[in-house]
Amino acid sequence: MSTQKNTYILGIESSCDDTSAAVFYNDQVLSNIVATQEVHKEYGGVVPELASRAHQQHIVPVVDQALKKANITKNDLSAIAYTRGPGLMGSLLVGSSFAKSLSLALEIPLIEVNHMQAHLLVHFINDTNSKSPKFPFLGVTISGGHTQIVKVKGYFEMEVIGETLDDSIGEAFDKCGKMLNLSYPAGPEIDKHSKLGDPQKFEFAKPNVKGLDFSFSGLKTSVLYYLQKQTRQNPNFIEENINDLCASFQRKVVDILISKLEKAVKETGIKEIAIGGGVSANSGIREALIEKKQTNQWNVFIPKFEYCTDNAAMIGIVGYLKFKENRFTDLSTASKARYAL
Ligand code: KG4
Ligand code: ZN
């Protein structure tokens, strides 16, 4: 254990299309600045080369802003934590090179962070009124890149017990949203329209996948075929039914997720559930989980909205947890596009 009590950690996240920097005072967030890249919108998905270039442009001002908002200078920092992976290699390299250079210049430790672990460890950020899950808990990472159910036995002891066999849950939202002519990323758009629609109006296919694994490609195809058939008869079908289509699709996704979680709880006997990742911002998923909590079935932990989508606070908290255990890394550590838990 580190003997230093008052630590300031800078967290840097650059795995996909958000450039973010956060400053922590021990386990408390002092700042969490996120620059979202708008450039990808017109392409309907993240363009890796454009993402790397945008990270290059954003990283210095974002870190500057995070330090200013935290009211400290870089000389006050105790360590620098950065995302090692998984993610887009070109994007990861911008964050890791920056973090390595700064740690070298300031002569302070460097801490590498697994982005997927970080999505779950946001539950250990010390915010007012926030409670943390107890080990072991079931971590549910639902994002644009992943869909996993994880048995979390300790901060750095995680075991994947279920995952998607094809598309991630975020991809399901984004790809179906594209079919519905919604802009990228379509998850939040679908969520917005769902609130105005009838979730029972349309019935899409629920995949039949064994065990705790997921599949979303069948649902996507079911939506595609249904839309093709209907728009042949009425070219305005999507426009006229957008709210009901979104609500029905979202209901199905929530249903798929909750039934797998019910199965996971039954198999493991663990009723402590903590979600993380961009899709945990979804209101349908939140409502379904809150209902489980209110009916005393599960003890549910839902992160604050700003800690759901990619952000550097999630990297900063892991930085702090690793700093306490002297889990440092060195300059030779390579970024990893794929990085197991
Ligand atoms: O965690 P994240 O920011 O990036 C990855 O690591 O992938 O997740 C991004 C994903 C996108 O697919 C986006 O559409 C989805 O999260 N998302 C949502 C919502 N907000 C973001 N999906 C459904 N409902 C939302 N409210
Ligand atoms: Zn993420």
XYZ file of N, CA, C and O in Angstrom, residues 13 15-18 44-46 86-88 115-116 119 140-148 164 166-176 184-188 216 220 253 276-282 285 307-311 314 337:
232
model
N -8.475 9.380 -21.128
C -9.214 8.366 -21.898
C -9.242 8.796 -23.368
O -9.627 9.925 -23.687
N -9.868 5.966 -26.014
C -9.916 4.669 -26.699
C -10.753 4.667 -27.969
O -10.558 3.848 -28.849
N -11.714 5.593 -28.068
C -12.595 5.579 -29.232
C -12.740 6.990 -29.790
O -11.802 7.522 -30.368
N -13.891 7.600 -29.592
C -14.097 8.924 -30.205
C -14.354 10.026 -29.182
O -14.881 11.074 -29.545
N -14.005 9.808 -27.930
C -14.097 10.873 -26.935
C -12.713 11.110 -26.353
O -12.079 10.162 -25.893
N -21.877 8.142 -40.098
C -22.731 7.117 -39.496
C -21.964 6.103 -38.663
O -22.431 5.001 -38.411
N -20.776 6.437 -38.227
C -19.970 5.528 -37.396
C -18.593 6.160 -37.205
O -18.265 7.145 -37.876
N -17.812 5.584 -36.295
C -16.500 6.176 -36.010
C -15.497 5.846 -37.123
O -15.323 4.686 -37.477
N -9.173 -1.989 -24.177
C -9.236 -2.181 -25.621
C -9.759 -0.915 -26.300
O -10.325 -0.056 -25.640
N -9.543 -0.840 -27.611
C -10.006 0.321 -28.357
C -9.348 0.398 -29.722
O -8.708 -0.559 -30.176
N -9.495 1.546 -30.352
C -8.882 1.755 -31.674
C -7.408 2.098 -31.455
O -7.102 3.005 -30.678
N -9.945 -0.376 -20.092
C -11.171 0.420 -20.280
C -12.427 -0.319 -19.782
O -13.332 0.304 -19.210
N -12.480 -1.629 -19.981
C -13.682 -2.375 -19.594
C -13.767 -2.543 -18.068
O -14.851 -2.509 -17.500
N -15.087 0.817 -16.784
C -16.531 1.044 -16.889
C -17.245 0.522 -15.628
O -18.276 1.050 -15.231
N -22.189 -5.447 -15.362
C -22.805 -5.563 -16.685
C -22.282 -4.419 -17.534
O -22.637 -3.264 -17.313
N -21.385 -4.753 -18.484
C -20.828 -3.690 -19.331
C -21.559 -3.688 -20.656
O -21.467 -4.635 -21.435
N -22.299 -2.617 -20.856
C -23.102 -2.502 -22.070
C -22.690 -1.217 -22.789
O -22.981 -0.122 -22.334
N -21.960 -1.390 -23.905
C -21.438 -0.209 -24.590
C -21.466 -0.428 -26.093
O -22.013 -1.420 -26.585
N -20.863 0.519 -26.819
C -20.808 0.389 -28.265
C -19.862 -0.733 -28.678
O -19.991 -1.319 -29.745
N -18.906 -1.059 -27.829
C -17.914 -2.070 -28.165
C -18.151 -3.412 -27.490
O -17.649 -4.436 -27.951
N -18.883 -3.417 -26.388
C -18.998 -4.646 -25.602
C -20.380 -4.890 -25.033
O -21.144 -3.958 -24.839
N -20.633 -6.151 -24.747
C -21.825 -6.549 -23.995
C -21.388 -7.741 -23.166
O -21.200 -8.831 -23.689
N -21.153 -7.509 -21.886
C -20.622 -8.585 -21.054
C -21.317 -8.639 -19.701
O -21.707 -7.607 -19.170
N -21.544 -11.107 -25.862
C -22.247 -11.198 -27.121
C -21.469 -12.062 -28.116
O -20.241 -12.058 -28.126
N -22.130 -11.746 -31.356
C -22.031 -10.962 -32.605
C -21.984 -9.468 -32.282
O -20.988 -8.991 -31.778
N -23.066 -8.742 -32.585
C -23.072 -7.294 -32.343
C -23.136 -6.986 -30.853
O -23.712 -7.753 -30.083
N -22.591 -5.834 -30.488
C -22.761 -5.380 -29.103
C -24.152 -4.757 -28.988
O -24.793 -4.447 -30.002
N -24.587 -4.540 -27.763
C -25.906 -3.940 -27.532
C -25.937 -2.509 -28.104
O -26.932 -2.080 -28.684
N -24.823 -1.785 -27.983
C -24.747 -0.421 -28.532
C -24.831 -0.432 -30.047
O -25.488 0.421 -30.653
N -24.175 -1.425 -30.659
C -24.253 -1.560 -32.123
C -25.688 -1.839 -32.555
O -26.129 -1.368 -33.599
N -26.389 -2.661 -31.755
C -27.789 -2.969 -32.080
C -28.578 -1.666 -32.114
O -29.340 -1.413 -33.053
N -28.380 -0.802 -31.111
C -29.060 0.497 -31.101
C -28.633 1.331 -32.315
O -29.474 1.898 -33.014
N -27.326 1.403 -32.541
C -26.831 2.289 -33.603
C -27.232 1.804 -34.997
O -27.612 2.595 -35.857
N -27.161 0.474 -35.224
C -27.496 -0.060 -36.555
C -28.995 0.021 -36.817
O -29.419 0.348 -37.922
N -29.806 -0.301 -35.804
C -31.263 -0.192 -36.002
C -31.647 1.259 -36.169
O -32.523 1.590 -36.971
N -26.180 9.190 -36.039
C -25.236 8.442 -35.200
C -24.723 9.322 -34.056
O -24.449 10.488 -34.295
N -24.541 8.829 -32.845
C -24.928 7.502 -32.354
C -26.429 7.470 -32.051
O -26.945 8.358 -31.387
N -27.081 6.432 -32.528
C -28.542 6.420 -32.508
C -29.145 6.000 -31.162
O -30.341 6.193 -30.939
N -28.318 5.434 -30.262
C -28.852 4.992 -28.962
C -29.671 6.072 -28.256
O -30.845 5.857 -27.921
N -29.068 7.254 -28.037
C -29.829 8.304 -27.339
C -31.068 8.753 -28.115
O -32.087 9.102 -27.510
N -27.362 -10.164 -30.943
C -28.250 -9.083 -31.358
C -28.439 -9.018 -32.868
O -29.218 -8.207 -33.359
N -31.642 -7.405 -35.221
C -31.356 -6.406 -36.265
C -31.998 -6.834 -37.594
O -32.663 -6.040 -38.257
N -34.902 -5.013 -26.521
C -33.519 -5.030 -26.028
C -33.514 -5.150 -24.497
O -32.745 -5.934 -23.923
N -22.528 -0.555 -16.334
C -21.592 0.455 -16.799
C -21.532 0.453 -18.311
O -22.005 -0.491 -18.952
N -20.980 1.511 -18.903
C -20.896 1.618 -20.365
C -21.987 2.524 -20.902
O -22.999 2.760 -20.223
N -21.772 3.015 -22.126
C -22.658 4.018 -22.717
C -24.128 3.660 -22.700
O -24.983 4.519 -22.463
N -24.442 2.380 -22.925
C -25.847 1.989 -23.029
C -26.537 1.999 -21.653
O -27.759 2.007 -21.563
N -25.755 2.056 -20.575
C -26.403 2.134 -19.256
C -27.042 3.506 -19.039
O -27.715 3.723 -18.034
N -26.861 4.422 -20.007
C -27.584 5.700 -19.960
C -29.039 5.500 -20.401
O -29.872 6.384 -20.213
N -29.346 4.354 -20.971
C -30.683 4.124 -21.549
C -31.792 4.105 -20.481
O -31.708 3.368 -19.501
N -33.584 0.658 -19.770
C -32.762 -0.271 -18.985
C -32.736 0.183 -17.525
O -32.907 -0.616 -16.603
N -20.877 9.292 -15.990
C -19.899 8.207 -15.869
C -20.281 6.992 -16.717
O -19.640 5.951 -16.647
N -21.382 7.104 -17.478
C -21.822 5.973 -18.306
C -21.061 5.927 -19.624
O -20.384 4.952 -19.931
N -21.185 6.991 -20.420
C -20.464 7.007 -21.701
C -18.984 7.241 -21.413
O -18.605 7.599 -20.301
N -18.150 7.050 -22.439
C -16.702 7.116 -22.214
C -16.285 8.453 -21.595
O -16.683 9.514 -22.072
N -15.485 8.373 -20.550
C -15.043 9.573 -19.830
C -13.775 9.223 -19.069
O -13.480 8.043 -18.860
N -13.623 7.542 -15.156
C -13.535 6.087 -14.962
C -12.071 5.625 -14.967
O -11.715 4.665 -14.298
N -5.245 -3.156 -28.650
C -6.555 -2.977 -29.283
C -7.549 -3.955 -28.650
O -8.710 -3.632 -28.442
